[in-house]
mmCIF file of C-alpha atoms and ligand atoms in Angstrom:
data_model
loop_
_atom_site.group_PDB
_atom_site.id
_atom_site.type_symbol
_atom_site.label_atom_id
_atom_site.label_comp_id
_atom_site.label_asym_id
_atom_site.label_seq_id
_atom_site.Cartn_x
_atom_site.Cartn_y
_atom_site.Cartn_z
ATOM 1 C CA UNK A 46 -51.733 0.583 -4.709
ATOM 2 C CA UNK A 47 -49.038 -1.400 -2.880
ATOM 3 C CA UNK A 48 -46.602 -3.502 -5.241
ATOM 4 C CA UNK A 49 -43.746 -5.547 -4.360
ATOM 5 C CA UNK A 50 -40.877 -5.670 -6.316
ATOM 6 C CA UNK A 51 -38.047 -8.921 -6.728
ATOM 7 C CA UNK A 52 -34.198 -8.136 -7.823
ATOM 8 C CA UNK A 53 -32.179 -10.881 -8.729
ATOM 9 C CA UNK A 54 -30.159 -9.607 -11.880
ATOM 10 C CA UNK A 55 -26.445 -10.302 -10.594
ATOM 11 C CA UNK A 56 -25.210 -10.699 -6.981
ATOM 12 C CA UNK A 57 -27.731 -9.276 -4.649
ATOM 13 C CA UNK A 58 -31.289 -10.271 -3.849
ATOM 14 C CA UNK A 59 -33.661 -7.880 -3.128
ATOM 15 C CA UNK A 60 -37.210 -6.942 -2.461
ATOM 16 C CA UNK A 61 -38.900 -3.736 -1.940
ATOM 17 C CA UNK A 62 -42.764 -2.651 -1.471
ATOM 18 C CA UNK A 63 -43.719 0.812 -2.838
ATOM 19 C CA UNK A 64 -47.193 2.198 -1.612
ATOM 20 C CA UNK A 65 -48.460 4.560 -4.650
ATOM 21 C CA UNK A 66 -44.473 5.067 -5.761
ATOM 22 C CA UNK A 67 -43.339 5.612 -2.079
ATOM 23 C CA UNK A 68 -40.766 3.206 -0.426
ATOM 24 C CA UNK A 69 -42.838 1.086 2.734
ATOM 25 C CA UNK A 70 -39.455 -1.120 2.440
ATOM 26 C CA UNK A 71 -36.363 -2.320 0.574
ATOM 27 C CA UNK A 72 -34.018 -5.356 2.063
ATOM 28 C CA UNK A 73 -30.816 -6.436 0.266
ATOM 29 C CA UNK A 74 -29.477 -9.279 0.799
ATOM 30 C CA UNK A 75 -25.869 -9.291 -0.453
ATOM 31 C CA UNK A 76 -23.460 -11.597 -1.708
ATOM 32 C CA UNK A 77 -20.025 -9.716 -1.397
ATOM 33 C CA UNK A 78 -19.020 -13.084 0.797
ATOM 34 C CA UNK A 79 -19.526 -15.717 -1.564
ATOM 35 C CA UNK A 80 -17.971 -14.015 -4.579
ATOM 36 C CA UNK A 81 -14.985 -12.074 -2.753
ATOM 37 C CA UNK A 82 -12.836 -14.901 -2.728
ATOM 38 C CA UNK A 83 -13.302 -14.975 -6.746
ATOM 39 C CA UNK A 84 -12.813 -11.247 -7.538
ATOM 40 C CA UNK A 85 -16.049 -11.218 -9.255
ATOM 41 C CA UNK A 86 -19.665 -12.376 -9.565
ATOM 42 C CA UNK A 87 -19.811 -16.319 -10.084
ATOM 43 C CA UNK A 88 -22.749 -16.883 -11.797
ATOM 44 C CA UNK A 89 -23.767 -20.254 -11.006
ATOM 45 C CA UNK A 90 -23.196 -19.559 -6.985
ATOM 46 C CA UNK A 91 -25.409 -16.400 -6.990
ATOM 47 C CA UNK A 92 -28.349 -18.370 -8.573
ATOM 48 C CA UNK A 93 -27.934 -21.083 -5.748
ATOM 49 C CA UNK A 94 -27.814 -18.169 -3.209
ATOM 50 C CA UNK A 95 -30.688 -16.216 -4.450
ATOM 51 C CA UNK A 96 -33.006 -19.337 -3.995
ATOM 52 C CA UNK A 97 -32.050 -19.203 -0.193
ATOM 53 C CA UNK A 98 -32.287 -15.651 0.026
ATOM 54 C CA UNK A 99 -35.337 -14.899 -1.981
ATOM 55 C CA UNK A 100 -38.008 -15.978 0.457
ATOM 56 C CA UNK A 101 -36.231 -14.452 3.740
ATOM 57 C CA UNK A 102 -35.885 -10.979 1.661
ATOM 58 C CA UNK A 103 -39.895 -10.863 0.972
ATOM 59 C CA UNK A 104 -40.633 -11.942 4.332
ATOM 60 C CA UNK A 105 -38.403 -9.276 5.994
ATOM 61 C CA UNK A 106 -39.862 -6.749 3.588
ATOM 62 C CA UNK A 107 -43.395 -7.444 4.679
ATOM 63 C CA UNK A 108 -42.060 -7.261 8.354
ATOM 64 C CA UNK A 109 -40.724 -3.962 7.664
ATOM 65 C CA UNK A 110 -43.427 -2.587 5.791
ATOM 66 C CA UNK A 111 -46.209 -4.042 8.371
ATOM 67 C CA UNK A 112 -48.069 -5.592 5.786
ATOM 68 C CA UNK A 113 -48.834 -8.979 4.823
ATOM 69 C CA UNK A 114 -49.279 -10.762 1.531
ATOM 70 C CA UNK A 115 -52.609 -10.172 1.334
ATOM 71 C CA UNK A 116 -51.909 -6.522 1.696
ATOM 72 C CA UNK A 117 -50.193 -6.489 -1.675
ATOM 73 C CA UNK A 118 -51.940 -5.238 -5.063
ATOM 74 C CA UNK A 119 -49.466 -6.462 -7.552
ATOM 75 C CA UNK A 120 -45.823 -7.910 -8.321
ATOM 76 C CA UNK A 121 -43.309 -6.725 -9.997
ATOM 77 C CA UNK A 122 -40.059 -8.775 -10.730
ATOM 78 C CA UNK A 123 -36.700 -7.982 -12.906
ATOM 79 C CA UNK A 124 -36.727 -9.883 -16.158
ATOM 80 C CA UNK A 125 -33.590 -8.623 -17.553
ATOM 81 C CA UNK A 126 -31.456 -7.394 -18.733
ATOM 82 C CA UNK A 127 -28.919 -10.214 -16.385
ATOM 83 C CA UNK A 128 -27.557 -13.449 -15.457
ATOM 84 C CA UNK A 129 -30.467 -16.002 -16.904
ATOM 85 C CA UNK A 130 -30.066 -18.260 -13.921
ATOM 86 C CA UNK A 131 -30.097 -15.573 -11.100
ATOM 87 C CA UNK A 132 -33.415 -13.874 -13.300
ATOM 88 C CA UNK A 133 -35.426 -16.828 -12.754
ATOM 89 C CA UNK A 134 -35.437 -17.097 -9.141
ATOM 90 C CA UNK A 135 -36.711 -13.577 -8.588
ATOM 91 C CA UNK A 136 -39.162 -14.098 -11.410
ATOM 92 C CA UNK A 137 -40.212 -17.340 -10.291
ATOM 93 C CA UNK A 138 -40.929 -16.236 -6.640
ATOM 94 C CA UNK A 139 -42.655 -13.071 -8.088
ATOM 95 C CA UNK A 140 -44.747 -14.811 -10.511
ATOM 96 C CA UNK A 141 -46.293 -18.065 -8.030
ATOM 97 C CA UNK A 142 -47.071 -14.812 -5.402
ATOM 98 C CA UNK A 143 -49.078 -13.446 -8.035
ATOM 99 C CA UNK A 144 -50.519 -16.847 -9.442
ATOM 100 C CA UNK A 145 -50.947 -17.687 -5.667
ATOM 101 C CA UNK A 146 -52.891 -14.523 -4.460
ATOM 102 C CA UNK A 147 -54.664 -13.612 -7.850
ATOM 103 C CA UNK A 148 -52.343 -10.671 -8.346
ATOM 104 C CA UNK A 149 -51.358 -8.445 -11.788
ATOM 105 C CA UNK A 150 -47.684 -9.312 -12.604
ATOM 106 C CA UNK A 151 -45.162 -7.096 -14.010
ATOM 107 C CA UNK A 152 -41.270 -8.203 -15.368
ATOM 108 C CA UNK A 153 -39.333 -4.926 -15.374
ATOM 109 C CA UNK A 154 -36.009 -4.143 -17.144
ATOM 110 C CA UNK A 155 -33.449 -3.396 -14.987
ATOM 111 C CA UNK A 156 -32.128 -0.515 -16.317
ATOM 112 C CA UNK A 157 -35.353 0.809 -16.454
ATOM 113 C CA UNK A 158 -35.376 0.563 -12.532
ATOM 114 C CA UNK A 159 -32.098 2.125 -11.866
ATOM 115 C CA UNK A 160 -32.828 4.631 -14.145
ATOM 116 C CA UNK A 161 -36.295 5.361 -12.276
ATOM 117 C CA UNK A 162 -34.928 5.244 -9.109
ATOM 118 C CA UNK A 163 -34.487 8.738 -8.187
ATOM 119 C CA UNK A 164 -38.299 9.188 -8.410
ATOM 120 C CA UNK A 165 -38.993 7.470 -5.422
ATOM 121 C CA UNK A 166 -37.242 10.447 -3.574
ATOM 122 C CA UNK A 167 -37.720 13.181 -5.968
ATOM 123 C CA UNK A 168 -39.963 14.227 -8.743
ATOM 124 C CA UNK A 169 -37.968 13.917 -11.912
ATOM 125 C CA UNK A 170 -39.192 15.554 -15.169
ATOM 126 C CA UNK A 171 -38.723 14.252 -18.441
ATOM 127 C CA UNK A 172 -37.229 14.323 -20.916
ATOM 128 C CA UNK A 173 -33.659 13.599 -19.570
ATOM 129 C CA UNK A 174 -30.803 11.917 -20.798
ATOM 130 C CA UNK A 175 -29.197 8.921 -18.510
ATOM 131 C CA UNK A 176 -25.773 7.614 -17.715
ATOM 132 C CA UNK A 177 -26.270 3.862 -15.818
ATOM 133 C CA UNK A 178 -23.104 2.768 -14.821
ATOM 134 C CA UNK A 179 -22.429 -0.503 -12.878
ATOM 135 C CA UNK A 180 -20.563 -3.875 -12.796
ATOM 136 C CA UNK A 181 -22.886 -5.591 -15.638
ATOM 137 C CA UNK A 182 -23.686 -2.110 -17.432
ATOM 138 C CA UNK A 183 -22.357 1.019 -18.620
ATOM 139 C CA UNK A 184 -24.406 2.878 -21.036
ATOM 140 C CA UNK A 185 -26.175 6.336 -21.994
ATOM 141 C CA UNK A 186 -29.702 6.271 -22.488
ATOM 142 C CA UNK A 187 -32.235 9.244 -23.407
ATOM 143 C CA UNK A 188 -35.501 9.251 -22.135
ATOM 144 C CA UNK A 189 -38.344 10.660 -23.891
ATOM 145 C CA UNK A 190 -41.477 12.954 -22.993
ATOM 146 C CA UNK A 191 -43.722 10.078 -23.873
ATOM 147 C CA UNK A 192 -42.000 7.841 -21.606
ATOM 148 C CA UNK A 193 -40.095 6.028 -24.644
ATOM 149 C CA UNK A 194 -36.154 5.269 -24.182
ATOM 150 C CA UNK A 195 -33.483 5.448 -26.490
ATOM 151 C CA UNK A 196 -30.193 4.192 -26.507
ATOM 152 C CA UNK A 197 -27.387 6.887 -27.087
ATOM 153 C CA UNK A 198 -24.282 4.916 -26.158
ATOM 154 C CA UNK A 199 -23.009 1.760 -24.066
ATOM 155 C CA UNK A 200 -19.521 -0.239 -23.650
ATOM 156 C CA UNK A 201 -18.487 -2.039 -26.427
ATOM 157 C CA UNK A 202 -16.477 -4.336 -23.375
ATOM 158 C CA UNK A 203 -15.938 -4.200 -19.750
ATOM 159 C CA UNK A 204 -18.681 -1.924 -18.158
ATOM 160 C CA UNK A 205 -17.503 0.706 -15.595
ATOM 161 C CA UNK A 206 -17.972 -1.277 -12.316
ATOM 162 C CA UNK A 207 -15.881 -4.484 -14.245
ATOM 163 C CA UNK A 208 -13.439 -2.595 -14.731
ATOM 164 C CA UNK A 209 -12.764 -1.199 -11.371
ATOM 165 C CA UNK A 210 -13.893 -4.789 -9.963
ATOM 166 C CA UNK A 211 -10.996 -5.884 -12.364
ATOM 167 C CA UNK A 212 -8.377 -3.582 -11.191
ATOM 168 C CA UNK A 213 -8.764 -4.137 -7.678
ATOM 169 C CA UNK A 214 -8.117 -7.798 -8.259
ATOM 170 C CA UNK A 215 -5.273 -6.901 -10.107
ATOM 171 C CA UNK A 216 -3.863 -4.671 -7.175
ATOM 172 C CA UNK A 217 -5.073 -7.383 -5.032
ATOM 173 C CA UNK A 218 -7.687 -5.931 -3.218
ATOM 174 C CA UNK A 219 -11.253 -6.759 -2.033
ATOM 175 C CA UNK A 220 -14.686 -7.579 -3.857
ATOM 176 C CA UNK A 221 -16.501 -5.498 -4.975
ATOM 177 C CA UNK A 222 -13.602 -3.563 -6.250
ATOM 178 C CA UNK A 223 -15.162 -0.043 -6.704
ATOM 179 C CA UNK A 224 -15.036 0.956 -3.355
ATOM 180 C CA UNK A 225 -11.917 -0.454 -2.462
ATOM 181 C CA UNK A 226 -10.065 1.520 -4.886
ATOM 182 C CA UNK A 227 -11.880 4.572 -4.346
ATOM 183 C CA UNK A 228 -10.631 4.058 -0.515
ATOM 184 C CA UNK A 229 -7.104 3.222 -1.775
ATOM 185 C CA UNK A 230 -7.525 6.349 -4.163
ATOM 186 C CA UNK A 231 -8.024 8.989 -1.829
ATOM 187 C CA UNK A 232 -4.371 9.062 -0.691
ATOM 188 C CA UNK A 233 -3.001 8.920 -3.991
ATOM 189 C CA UNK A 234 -1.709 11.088 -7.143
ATOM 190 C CA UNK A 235 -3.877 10.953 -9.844
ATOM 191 C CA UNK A 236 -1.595 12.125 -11.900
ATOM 192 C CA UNK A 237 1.414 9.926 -10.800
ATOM 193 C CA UNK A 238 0.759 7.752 -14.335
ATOM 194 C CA UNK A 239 -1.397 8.363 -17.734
ATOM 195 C CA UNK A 240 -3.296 5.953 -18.342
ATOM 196 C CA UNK A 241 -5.892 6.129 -21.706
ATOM 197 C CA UNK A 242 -8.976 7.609 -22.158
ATOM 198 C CA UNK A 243 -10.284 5.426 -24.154
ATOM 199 C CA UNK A 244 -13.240 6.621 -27.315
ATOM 200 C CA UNK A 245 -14.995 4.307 -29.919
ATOM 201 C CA UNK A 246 -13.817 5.958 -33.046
ATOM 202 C CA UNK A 247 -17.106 6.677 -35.576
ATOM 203 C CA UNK A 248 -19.314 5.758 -32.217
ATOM 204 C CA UNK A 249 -18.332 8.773 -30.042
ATOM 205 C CA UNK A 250 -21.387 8.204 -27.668
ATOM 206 C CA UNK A 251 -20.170 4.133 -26.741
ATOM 207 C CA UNK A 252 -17.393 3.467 -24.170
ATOM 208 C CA UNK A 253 -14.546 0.998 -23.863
ATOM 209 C CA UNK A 254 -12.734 -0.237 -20.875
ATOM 210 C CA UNK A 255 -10.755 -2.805 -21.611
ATOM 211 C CA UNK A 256 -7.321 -1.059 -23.041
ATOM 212 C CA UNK A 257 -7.685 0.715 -19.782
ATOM 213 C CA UNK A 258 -7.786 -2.678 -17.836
ATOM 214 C CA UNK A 259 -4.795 -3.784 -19.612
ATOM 215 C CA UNK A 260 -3.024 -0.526 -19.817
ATOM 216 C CA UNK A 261 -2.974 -1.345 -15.626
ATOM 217 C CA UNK A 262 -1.692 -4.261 -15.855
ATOM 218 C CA UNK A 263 1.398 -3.420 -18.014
ATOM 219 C CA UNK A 264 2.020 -0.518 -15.353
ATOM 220 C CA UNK A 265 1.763 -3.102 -12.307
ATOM 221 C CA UNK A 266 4.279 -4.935 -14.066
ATOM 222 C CA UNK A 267 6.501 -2.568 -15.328
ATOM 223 C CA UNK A 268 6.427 -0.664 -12.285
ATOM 224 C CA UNK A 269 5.866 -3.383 -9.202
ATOM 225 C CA UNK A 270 7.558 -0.858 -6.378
ATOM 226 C CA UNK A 271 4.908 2.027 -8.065
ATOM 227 C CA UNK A 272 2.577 3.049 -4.876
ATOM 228 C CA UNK A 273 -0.209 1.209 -4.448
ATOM 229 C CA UNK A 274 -2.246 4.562 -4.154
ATOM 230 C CA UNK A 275 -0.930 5.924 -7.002
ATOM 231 C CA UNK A 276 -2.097 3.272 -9.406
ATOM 232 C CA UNK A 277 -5.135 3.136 -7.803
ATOM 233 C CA UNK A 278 -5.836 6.978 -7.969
ATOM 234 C CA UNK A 279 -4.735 7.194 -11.711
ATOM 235 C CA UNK A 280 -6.830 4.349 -12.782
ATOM 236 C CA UNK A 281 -9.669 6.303 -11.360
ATOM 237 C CA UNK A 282 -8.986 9.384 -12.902
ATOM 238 C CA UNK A 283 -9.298 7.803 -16.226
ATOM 239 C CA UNK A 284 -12.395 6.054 -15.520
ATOM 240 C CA UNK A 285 -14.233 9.395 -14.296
ATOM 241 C CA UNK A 286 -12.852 11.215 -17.507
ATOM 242 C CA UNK A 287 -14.228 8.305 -19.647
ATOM 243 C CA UNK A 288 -17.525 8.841 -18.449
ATOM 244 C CA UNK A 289 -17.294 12.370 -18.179
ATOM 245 C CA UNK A 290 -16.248 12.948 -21.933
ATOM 246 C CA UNK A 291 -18.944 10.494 -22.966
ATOM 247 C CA UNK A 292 -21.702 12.023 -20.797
ATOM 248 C CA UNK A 293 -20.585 15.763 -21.975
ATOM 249 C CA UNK A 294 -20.793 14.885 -25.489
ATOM 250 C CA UNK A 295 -24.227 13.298 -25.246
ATOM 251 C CA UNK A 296 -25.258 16.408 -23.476
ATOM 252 C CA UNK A 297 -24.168 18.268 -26.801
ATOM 253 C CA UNK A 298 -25.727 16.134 -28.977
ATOM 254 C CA UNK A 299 -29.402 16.035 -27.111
ATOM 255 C CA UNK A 300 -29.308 19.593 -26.177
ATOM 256 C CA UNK A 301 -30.462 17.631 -22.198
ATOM 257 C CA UNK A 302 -31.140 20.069 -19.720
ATOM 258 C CA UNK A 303 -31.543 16.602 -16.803
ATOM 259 C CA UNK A 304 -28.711 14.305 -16.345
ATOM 260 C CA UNK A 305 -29.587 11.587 -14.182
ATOM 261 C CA UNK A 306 -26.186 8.877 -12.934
ATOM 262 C CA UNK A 307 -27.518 5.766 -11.415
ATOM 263 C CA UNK A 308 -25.690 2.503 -10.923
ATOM 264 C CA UNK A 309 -23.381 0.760 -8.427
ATOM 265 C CA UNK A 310 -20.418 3.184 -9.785
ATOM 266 C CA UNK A 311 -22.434 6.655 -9.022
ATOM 267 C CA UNK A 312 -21.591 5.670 -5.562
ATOM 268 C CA UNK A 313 -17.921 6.810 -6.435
ATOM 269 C CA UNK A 314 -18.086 10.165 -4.733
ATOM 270 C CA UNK A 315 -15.004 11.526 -7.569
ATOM 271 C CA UNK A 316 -17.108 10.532 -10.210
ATOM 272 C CA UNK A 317 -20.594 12.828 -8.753
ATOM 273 C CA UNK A 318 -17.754 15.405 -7.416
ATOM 274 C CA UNK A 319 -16.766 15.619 -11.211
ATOM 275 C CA UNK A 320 -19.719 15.202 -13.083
ATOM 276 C CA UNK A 321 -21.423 18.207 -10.830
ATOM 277 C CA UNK A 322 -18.958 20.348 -11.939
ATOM 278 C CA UNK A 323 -19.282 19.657 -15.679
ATOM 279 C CA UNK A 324 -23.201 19.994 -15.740
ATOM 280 C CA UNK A 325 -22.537 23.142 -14.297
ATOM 281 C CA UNK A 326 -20.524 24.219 -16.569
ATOM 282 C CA UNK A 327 -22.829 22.527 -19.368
ATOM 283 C CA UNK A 328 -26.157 24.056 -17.794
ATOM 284 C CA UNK A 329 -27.421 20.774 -17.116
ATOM 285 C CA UNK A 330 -29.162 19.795 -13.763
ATOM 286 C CA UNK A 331 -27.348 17.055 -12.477
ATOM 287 C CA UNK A 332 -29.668 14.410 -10.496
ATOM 288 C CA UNK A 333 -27.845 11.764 -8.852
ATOM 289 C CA UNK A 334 -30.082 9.234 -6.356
ATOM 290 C CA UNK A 335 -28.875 8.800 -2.713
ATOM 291 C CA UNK A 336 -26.467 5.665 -2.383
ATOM 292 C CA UNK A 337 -28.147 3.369 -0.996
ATOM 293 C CA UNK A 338 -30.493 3.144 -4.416
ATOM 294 C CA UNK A 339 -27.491 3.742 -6.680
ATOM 295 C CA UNK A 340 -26.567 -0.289 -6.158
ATOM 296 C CA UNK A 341 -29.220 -2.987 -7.064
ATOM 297 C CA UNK A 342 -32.461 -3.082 -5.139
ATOM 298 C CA UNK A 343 -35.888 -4.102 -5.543
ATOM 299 C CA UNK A 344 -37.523 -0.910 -4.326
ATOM 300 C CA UNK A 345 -36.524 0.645 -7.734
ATOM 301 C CA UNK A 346 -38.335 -2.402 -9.516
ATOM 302 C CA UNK A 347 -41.505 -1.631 -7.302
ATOM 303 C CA UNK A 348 -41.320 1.682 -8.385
ATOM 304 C CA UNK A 349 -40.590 1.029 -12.224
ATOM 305 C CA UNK A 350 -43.493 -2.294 -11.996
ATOM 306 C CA UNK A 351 -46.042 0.118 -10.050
ATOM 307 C CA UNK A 352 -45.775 2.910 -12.816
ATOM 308 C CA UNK A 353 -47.023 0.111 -15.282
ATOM 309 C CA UNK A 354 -49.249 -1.858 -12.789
ATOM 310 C CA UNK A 355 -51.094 1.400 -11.845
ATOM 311 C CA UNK A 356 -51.882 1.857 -15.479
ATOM 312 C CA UNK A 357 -53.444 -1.295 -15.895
ATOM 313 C CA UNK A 358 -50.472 -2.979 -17.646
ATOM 314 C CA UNK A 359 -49.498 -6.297 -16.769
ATOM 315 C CA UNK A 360 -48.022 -9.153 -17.990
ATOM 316 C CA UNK A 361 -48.767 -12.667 -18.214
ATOM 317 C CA UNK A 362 -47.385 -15.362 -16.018
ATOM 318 C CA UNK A 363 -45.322 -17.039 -19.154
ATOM 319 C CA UNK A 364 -43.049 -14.279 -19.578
ATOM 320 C CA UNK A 365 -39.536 -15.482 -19.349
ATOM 321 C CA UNK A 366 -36.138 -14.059 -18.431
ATOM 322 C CA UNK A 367 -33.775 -12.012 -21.140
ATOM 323 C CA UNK A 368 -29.971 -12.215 -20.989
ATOM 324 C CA UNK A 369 -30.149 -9.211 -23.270
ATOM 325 C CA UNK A 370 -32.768 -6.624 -22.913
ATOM 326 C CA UNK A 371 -32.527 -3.611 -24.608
ATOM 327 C CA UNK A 372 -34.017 -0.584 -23.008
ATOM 328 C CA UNK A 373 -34.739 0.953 -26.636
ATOM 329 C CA UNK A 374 -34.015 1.409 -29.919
ATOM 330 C CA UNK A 375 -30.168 2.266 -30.499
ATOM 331 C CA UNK A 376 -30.454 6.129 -31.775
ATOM 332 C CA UNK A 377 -29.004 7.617 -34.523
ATOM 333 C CA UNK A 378 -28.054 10.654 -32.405
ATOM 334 C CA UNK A 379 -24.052 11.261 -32.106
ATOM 335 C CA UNK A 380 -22.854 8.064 -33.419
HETATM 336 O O1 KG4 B 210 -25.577 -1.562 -9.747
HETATM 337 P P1 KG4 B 210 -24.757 -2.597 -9.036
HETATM 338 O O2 KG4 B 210 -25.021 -2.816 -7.566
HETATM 339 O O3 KG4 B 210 -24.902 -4.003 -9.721
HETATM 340 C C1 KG4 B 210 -24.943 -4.219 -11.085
HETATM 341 O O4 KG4 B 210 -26.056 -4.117 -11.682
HETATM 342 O O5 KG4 B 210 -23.845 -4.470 -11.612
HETATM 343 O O6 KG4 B 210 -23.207 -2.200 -9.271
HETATM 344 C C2 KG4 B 210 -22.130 -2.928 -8.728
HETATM 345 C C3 KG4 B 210 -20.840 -2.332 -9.260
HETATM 346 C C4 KG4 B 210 -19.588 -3.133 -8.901
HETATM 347 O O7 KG4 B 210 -18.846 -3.366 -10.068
HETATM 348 C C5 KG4 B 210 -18.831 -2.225 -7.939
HETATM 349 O O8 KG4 B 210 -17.426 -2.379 -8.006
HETATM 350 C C6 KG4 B 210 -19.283 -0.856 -8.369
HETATM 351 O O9 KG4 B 210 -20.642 -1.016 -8.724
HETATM 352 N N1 KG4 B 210 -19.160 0.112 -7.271
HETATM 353 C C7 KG4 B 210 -18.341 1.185 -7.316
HETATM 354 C C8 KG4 B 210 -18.453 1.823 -6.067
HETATM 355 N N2 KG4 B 210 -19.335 1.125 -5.297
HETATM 356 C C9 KG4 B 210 -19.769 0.083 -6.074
HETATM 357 N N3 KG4 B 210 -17.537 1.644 -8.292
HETATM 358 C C10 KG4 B 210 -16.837 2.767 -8.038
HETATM 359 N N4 KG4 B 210 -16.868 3.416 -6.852
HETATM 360 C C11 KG4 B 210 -17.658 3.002 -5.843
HETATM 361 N N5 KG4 B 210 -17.687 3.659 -4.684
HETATM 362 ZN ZN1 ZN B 211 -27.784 -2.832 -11.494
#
């Protein structure tokens, strides 16, 4: 069965074609251009771009793939969680392919996706428990033998990847701001200031960023001749060690044995360097997908759409984009 798969959650348009849950293709177009001048994702000008990008992505992904449209055996397009605006032109495009061509239709949840992702490279078994961290998201979610997802934990603010998307404008650096401070990091002290590691008292499982956010701001004014490097490499630390406590204590709590870190901030090679070393030390096997399918792309909705398509699930063509979209049920477990 080959599906095609639309992404158009945030800032990048995508498309990707799975042929029985293996990649024939994924293009990405991104936006880093049109919102780097604005330190962030601007809503209203990634909608407008997706609508030019949309059709050029599927195109290219047929190229790649050597197929055509009548090739394809279903569609499968993110429905949420997102920006409304930016969901509806990868739904829309998805859905008049399939109302064109006769084809099942599929919305997927995004998180889903990401956290699906490492399947199309390796077999991943269930159940596992799964940290998806990125610039709309930051959240711990366990998923269940029987396929069913719970959520454990999530920001009660800034996710991880607006946070460092945050800082970097703050230390006046480029968009998206994860990798530029990672960069920056590298040559700096961690330990050269202490900034907070921030818990949700009575909700030990959710996260917070934003003291930390404002915690570097007060030290880039109190201390404007501090090294660049410095701040960047401190901030950092704190992130990583937010996560980390977060992700070790949900590995208490579900007894997991699989961790699986997906999301635009699992690219941050500190945060895998120090996350390997804890599930080690925890006993947990520690499954992190290759970077280019830790960011947003629409081979992991392919995959995540196919799973359902393949089963004979599908959805109908009235199904509408979700702001909110929860993955699960919120569980009881740690908080
Ligand atoms: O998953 P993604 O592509 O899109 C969303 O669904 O948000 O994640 C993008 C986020 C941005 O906030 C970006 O700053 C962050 O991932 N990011 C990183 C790194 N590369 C991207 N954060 C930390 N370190 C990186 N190397
Ligand atoms: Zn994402």
């Amino acid at each position: 069965m080959i599906v095609l798969g639309l992404e158009s959650s945030c800032d990048d348009t995508a498309a990707g074609i799975v042929q029985d849950g293996k990649e024939l293709a994924s293009i990405v177009a991104s936006q880093d251009d049109v919102h780097g001048p604005y330190g962030g994702v601007v809503p209203e000008l990634a909608a407008r771009n997706h609508v030019v990008h949309v059709v050029p992505v599927v195109r290219r992904a047929l190229e790649v793939a050597g197929l055509s449209l009548a090739d394809v055996d279903g569609v499968a397009a993110t429905m949420g969680p997102g920006l409304v605006g930016c969901l509806l032109v990868g739904l829309s495009a998805a859905k008049s392919i399939a109302r064109a061509r006769g084809l099942p239709f599929v919305g997927v949840n995004h998180i889903e996706g990401h956290l699906l992702s490492i399947e199309l490279d390796e077999a991943l078994r269930r159940p596992f428990l799964g940290l998806v961290v990125s610039g709309g998201h930051s959240a711990l979610y366990w998923a269940g033998e029987d396929g069913s997802y719970g959520l454990l934990g999530s920001t009660r603010d800034d996710a991880a990847g607006e946070a460092y998307d945050k800082a970097a404008k703050l230390l006046g650096l480029g968009y998206p701001g994860g990798r530029e401070i990672e960069k920056l990091a590298r040559e700096g002290d961690p330990t050269a200031f202490s900034f907070p590691r921030p818990r949700v008292k009575g909700a030990e499982l959710d996260l917070s960023f934003s003291g930390l956010k404002t915690a570097l701001r007060l030290t880039i004014e109190k201390s404007p001749d501090a090294r660049p490097a410095d701040v960047a490499a401190s901030f950092q630390a704190a992130v990583v060690d937010t996560l980390l406590i977060a992700t070790r204590r949900a590995i208490g709590a579900t007894g997991a044995k699989t961790v699986v870190v997906t999301g635009g901030v699992s690219a941050n090679q500190a945060l895998r360097k120090a996350m390997e070393a804890m599930a080690e030390e925890e006993g947990a096997d520690l499954r992190v997908p290759p970077l280019k399918r830790c960011t947003d792309n629409g081979v992991m909705i392919a995959y995540a759409g196919w799973r359902r398509l393949v089963r004979g699930e599908s959805d109908p063509l009235s199904l509408n984009a979700r702001a909110t979209l929860p993955l699960g049920p919120r569980m009881a477990i740690g908080s």
